[in-house]
Short mmCIF file of C-alpha atoms in Angstrom, two decimals:
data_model
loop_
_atom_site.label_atom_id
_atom_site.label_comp_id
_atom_site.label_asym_id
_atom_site.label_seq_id
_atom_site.Cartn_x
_atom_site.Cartn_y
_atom_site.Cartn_z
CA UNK A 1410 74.03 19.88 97.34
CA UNK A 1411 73.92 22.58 94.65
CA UNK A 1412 70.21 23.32 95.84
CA UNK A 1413 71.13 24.19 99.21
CA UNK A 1414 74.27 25.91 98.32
CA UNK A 1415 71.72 28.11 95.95
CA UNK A 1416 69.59 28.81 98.86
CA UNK A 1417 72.50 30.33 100.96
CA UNK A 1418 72.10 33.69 100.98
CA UNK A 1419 74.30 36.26 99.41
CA UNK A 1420 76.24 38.92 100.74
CA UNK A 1421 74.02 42.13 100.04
CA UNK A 1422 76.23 44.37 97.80
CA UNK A 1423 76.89 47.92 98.54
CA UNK A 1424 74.43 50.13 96.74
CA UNK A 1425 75.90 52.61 93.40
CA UNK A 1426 76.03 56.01 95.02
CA UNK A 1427 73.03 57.41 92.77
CA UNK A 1428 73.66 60.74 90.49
CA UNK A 1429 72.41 63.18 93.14
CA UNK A 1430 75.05 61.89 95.45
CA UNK A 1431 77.96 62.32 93.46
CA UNK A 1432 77.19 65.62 92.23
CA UNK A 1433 76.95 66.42 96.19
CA UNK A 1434 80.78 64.64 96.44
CA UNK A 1435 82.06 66.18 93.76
CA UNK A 1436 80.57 69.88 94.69
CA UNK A 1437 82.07 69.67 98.17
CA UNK A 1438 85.27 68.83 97.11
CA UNK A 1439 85.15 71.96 94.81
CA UNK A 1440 83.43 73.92 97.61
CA UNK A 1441 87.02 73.32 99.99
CA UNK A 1442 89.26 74.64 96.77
CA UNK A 1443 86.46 77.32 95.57
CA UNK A 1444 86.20 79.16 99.12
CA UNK A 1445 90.63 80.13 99.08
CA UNK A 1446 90.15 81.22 95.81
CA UNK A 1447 87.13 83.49 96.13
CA UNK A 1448 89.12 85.32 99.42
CA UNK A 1449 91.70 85.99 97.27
CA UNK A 1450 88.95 87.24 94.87
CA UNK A 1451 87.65 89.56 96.82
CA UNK A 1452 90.34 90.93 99.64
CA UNK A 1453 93.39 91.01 97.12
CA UNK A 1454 92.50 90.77 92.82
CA UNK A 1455 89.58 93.14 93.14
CA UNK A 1456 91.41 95.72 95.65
CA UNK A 1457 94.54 95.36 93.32
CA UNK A 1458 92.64 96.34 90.25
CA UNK A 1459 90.91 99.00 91.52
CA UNK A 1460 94.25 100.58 92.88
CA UNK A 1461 95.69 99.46 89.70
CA UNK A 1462 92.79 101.65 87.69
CA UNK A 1463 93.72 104.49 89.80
CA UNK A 1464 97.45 104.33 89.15
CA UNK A 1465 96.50 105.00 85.63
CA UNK A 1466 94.27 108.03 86.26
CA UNK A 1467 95.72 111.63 85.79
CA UNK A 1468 95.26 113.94 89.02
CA UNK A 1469 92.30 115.81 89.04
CA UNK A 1470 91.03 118.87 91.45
CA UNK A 1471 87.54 116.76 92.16
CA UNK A 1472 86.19 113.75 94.93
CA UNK A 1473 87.98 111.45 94.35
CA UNK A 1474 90.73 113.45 93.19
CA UNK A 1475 91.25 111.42 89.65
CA UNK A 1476 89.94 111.03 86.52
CA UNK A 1477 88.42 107.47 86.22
CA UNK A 1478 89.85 105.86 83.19
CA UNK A 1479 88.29 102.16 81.23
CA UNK A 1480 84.90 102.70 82.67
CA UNK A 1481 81.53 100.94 81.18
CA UNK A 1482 78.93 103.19 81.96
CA UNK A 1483 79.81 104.25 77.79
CA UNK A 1484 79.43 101.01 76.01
CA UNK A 1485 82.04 98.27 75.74
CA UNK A 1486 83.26 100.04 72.25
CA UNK A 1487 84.62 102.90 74.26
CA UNK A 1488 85.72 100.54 76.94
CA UNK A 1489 87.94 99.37 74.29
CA UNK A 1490 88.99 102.86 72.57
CA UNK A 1491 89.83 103.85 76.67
CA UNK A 1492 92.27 100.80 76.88
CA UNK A 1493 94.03 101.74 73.58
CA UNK A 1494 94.78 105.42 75.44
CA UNK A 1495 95.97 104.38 78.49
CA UNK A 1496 99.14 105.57 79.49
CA UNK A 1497 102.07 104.81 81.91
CA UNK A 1498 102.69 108.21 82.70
CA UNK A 1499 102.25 107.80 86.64
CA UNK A 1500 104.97 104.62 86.60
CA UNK A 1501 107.37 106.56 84.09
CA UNK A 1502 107.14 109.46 87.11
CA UNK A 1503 108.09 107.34 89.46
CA UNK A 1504 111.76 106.22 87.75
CA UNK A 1505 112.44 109.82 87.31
CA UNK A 1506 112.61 111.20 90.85
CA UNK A 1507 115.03 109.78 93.31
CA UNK A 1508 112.75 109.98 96.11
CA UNK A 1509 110.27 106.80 95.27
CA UNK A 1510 113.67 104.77 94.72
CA UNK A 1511 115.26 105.67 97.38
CA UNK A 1512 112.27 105.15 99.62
CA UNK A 1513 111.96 101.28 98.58
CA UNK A 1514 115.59 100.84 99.35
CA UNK A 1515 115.22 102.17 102.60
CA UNK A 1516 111.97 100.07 103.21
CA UNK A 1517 113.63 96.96 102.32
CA UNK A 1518 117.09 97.67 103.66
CA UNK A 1519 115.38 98.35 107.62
CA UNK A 1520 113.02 95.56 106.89
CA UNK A 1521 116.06 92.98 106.11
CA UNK A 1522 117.89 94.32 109.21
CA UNK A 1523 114.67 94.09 112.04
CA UNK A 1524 113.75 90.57 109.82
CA UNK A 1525 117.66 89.94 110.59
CA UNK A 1526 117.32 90.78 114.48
CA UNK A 1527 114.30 89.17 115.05
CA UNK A 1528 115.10 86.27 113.60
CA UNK A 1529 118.58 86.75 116.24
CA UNK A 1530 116.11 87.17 118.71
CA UNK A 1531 113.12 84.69 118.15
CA UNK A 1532 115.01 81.79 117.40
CA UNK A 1533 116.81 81.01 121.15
CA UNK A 1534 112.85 81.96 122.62
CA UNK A 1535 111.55 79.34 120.04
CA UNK A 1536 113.85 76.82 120.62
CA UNK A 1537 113.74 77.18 124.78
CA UNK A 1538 109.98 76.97 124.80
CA UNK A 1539 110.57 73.59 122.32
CA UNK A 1540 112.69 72.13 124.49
CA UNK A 1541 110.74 73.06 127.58
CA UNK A 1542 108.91 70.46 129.54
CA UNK A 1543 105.52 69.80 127.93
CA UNK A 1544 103.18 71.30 131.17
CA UNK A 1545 105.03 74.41 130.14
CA UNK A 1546 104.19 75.00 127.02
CA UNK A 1547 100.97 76.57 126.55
CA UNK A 1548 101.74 78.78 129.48
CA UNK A 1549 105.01 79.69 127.76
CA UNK A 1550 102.95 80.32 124.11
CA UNK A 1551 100.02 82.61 125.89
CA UNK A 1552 102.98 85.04 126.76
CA UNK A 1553 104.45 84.91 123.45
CA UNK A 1554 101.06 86.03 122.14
CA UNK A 1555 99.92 88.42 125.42
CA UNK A 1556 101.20 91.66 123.63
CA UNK A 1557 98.33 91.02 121.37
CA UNK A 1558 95.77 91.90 123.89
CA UNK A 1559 97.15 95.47 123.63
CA UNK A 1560 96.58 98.12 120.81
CA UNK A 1561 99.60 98.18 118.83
CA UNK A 1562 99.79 102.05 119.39
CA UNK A 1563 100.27 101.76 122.97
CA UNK A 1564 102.72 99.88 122.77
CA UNK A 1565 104.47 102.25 120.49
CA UNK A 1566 103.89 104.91 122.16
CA UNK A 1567 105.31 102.89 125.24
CA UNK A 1568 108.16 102.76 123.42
CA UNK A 1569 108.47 106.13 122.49
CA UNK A 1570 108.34 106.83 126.99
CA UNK A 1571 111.15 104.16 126.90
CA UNK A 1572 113.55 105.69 124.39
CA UNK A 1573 113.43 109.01 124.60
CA UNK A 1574 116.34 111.36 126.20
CA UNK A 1575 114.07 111.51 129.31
CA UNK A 1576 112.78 108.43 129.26
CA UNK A 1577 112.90 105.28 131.57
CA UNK A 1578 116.06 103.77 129.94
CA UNK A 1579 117.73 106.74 130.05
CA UNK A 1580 117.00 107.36 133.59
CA UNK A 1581 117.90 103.78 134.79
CA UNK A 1582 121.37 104.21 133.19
CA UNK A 1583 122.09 107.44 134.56
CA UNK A 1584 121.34 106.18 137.61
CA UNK A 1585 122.91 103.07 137.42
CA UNK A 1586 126.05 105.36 136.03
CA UNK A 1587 126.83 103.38 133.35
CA UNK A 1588 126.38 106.59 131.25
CA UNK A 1589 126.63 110.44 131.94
CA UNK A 1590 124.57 111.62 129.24
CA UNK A 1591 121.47 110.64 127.73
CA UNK A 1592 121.35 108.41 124.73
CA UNK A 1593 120.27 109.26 121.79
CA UNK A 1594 117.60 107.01 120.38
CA UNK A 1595 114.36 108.79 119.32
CA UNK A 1596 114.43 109.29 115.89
CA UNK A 1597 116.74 107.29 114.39
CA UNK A 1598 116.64 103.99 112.39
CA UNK A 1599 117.96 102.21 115.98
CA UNK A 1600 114.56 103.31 117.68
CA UNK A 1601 112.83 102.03 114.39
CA UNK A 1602 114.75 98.50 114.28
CA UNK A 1603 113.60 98.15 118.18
CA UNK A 1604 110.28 98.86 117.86
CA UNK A 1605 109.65 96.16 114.53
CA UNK A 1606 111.84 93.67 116.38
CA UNK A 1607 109.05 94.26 119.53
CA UNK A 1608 106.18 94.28 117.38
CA UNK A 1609 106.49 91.44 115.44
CA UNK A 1610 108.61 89.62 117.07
CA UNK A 1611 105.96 87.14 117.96
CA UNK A 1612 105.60 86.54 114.44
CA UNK A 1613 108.72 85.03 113.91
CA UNK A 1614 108.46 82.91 117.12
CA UNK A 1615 105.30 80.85 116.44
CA UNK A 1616 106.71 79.77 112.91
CA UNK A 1617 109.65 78.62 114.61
CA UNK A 1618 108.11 77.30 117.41
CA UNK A 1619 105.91 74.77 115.34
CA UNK A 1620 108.98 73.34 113.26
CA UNK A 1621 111.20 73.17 115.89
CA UNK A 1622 108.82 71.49 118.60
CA UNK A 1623 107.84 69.16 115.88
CA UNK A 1624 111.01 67.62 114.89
CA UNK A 1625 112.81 64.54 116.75
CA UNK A 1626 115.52 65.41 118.84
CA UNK A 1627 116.53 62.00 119.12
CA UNK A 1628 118.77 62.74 116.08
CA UNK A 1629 120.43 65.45 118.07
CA UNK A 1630 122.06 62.37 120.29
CA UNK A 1631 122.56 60.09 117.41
CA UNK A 1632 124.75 62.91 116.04
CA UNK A 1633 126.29 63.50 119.75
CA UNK A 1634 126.87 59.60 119.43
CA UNK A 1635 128.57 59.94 116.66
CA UNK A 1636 131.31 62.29 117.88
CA UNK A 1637 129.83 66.27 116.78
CA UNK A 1638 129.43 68.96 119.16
CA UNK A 1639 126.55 70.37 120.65
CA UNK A 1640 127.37 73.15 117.74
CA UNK A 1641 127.82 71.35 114.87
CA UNK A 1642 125.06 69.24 115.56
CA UNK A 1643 122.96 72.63 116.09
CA UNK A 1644 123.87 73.82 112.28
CA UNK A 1645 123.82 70.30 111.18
CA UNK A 1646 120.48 68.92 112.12
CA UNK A 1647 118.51 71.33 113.92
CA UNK A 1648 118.54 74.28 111.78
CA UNK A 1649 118.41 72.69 108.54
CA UNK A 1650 115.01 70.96 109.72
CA UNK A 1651 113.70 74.40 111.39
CA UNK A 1652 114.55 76.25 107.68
CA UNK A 1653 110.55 75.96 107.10
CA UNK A 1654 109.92 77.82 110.28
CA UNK A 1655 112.95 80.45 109.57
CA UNK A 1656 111.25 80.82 106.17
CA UNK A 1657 107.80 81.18 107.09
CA UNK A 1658 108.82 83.97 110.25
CA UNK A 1659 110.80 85.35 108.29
CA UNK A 1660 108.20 86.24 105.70
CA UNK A 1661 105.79 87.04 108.48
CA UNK A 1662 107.92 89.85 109.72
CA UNK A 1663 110.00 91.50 106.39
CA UNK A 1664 106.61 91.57 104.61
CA UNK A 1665 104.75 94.21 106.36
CA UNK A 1666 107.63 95.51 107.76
CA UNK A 1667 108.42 97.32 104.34
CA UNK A 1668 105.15 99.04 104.68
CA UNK A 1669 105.39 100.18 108.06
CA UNK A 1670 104.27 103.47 108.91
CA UNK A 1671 103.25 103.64 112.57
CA UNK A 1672 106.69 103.13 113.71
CA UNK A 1673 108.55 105.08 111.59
CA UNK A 1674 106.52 107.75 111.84
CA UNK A 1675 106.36 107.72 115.83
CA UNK A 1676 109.83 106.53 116.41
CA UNK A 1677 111.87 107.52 113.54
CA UNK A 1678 111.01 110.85 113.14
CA UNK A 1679 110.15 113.07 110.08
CA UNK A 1680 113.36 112.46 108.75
CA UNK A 1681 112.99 108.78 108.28
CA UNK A 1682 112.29 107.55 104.28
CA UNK A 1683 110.06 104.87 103.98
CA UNK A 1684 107.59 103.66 101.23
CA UNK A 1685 104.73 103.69 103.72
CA UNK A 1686 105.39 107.28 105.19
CA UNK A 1687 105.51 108.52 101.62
CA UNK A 1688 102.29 106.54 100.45
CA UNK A 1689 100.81 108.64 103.49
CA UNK A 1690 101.95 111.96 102.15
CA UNK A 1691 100.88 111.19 98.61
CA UNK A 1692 97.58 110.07 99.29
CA UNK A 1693 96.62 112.41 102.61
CA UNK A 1694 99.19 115.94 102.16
CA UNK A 1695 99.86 115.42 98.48
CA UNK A 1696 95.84 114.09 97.87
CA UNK A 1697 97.49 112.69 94.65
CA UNK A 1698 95.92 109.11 94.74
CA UNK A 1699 97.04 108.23 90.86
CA UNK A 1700 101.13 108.89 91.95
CA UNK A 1701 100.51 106.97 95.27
CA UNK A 1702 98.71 103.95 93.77
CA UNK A 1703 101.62 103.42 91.36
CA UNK A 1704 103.83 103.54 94.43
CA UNK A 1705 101.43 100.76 96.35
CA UNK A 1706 101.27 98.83 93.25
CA UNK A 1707 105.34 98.41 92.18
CA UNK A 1708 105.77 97.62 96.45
CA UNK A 1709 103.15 95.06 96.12
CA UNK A 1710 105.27 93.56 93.06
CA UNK A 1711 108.48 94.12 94.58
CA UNK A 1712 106.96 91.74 97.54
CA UNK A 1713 104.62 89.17 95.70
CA UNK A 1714 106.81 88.41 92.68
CA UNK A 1715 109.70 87.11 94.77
CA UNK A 1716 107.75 85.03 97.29
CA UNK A 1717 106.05 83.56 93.96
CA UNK A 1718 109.15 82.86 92.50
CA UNK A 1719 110.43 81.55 95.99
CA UNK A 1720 107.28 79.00 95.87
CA UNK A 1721 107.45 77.88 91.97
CA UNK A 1722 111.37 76.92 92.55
CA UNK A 1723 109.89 74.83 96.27
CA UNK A 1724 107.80 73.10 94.35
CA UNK A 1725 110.05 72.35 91.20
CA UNK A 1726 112.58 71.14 93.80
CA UNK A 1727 110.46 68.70 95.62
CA UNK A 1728 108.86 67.18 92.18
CA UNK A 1729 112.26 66.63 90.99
CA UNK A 1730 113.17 65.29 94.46
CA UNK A 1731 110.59 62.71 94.32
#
């Protein structure tokens, strides 16, 4: 008996993975981490510390209009006697005229307001083409993102044929004789709030779109079973599970919004002070790149440092939540 159970055969056992192998395993799964990192590498760090170098440069009557500051092309020991000499001068010029600071309150205050309005605006349009019947969707999404398939300056420029004292909503008003004179629009920060609403408007949409056509509504009619309104149900349940969409849009739209220049500068007239008109005068009328660079890189802190401190408190809350 214990001969023939010896000459059963064995199940064969699964081979090691040999050392080639896992160095293949473990390179790939550094390869999927590696490839975010180097992006950021080399479309944000590197950009950022070369405008960064610049925005400690002093103005210079040359191409490019600076003097280069920290270079190696002397040796690392003057590399080092550079950094000891470099000066803030550009950044302490910027706190002492009005102008800078009052152009970053009036980027963020008309971002917050269009951010505000689409957000009005994008969240019924979300929510209808989530609730929509299924064979409707896509169709529904392609014409959220048709106004893509346009350049963005025609349709600012459409705009600008819409809005102004002659223009087509003008004359349909008249003529409907709901007023007797011509609005005005053009050029103010209404015109500007209409045409970041339009433009990015679709950002806001598809963030919301994906949380809210994700989520069960079959908790909407527990809650109507359980005696609350269409309403509260609404601010109970639906928008507390769409905040990750109302984030995320929201994002999408106030950050480049505060760097707008197109629209402003098209629809809001000369008069209009934002940070991205007066980056354009600094760098293009004023050709002083050093002033200008400090201007891009205190907006790009004003924008990042938030959204990173936005992200480390996320995260805290969910490790403490688990």
């Amino acid at each position: 008996m214990a001969e023939a159970t010896a000459s059963l055969p064995t199940a064969a056992q699964p081979a090691a993975p040999s050392f080639a192998d896992r160095m293949v395993q473990a390179l790939t799964s550094r390869l999927v981490i590696i490839v975010p990192y180097l992006w950021l590498l080399l479309f944000f760090l590197i950009p950022f510390v070369i405008v960064f170098r610049i925005s400690l440069s002093q103005t210079a009557i040359a191409m490019p209009p600076y003097t280069p500051v920290f270079s190696l092309q002397d040796g690392l020991a003057a590399f080092f006697d550079q950094l000891r000499e470099l000066n803030f001068d550009n950044y302490v010029w910027l706190t002492e005229d009005p102008l800078y600071f009052n152009a970053y309150v009036s980027s963020l205050w008309i971002a917050a307001v269009s951010t505000f309005f689409a957000l009005l605006v994008g969240y019924p349009v979300a929510y209808g083409m989530a609730r929509a019947p299924a064979a409707w969707r896509p169709t529904l999404l392609m014409l959220v993102i048709l106004p893509f398939w346009t350049s963005f300056l025609i349709r600012v420029y459409a705009w600008m044929g819409i809005l102004k004292p002659e223009g087509l909503l003008n004359q349909l008003l008249l003529g409907l004789n709901i007023i007797d004179t011509p609005l005005i629009i053009m050029n103010t920060h209404t015109a500007i709030f209409i045409g970041i609403v339009y433009s990015y408007l679709p950002f806001m949409i598809l963030p919301l779109y994906s949380a809210l056509e994700k989520m069960d509504y079959s908790l909407i009619e527990a809650a109507q079973d359980l005696g609350c309104t269409p309403i509260s149900a609404f601010w109970k349940i639906t928008f507390p599970l769409s905040l990750p969409g109302v984030i995320a849009g929201c994002m999408l739209v106030f950050i480049p919004a505060v760097g707008e220049f197109v629209i402003p500068d098209l629809l809001g007239g000369s008069q209009t002070l934002m940070i991205g008109k007066t980056l354009w005068n600094e760098f293009f009328a004023n050709r002083d790149w050093p002033v200008s660079s400090a201007v891009a890189v205190i907006l790009l802190l004003l924008l990042i440092v938030p959204i990173m401190i936005f992200q480390f408190a996320q995260a805290r809350a969910q490790e403490q939540g688990r």
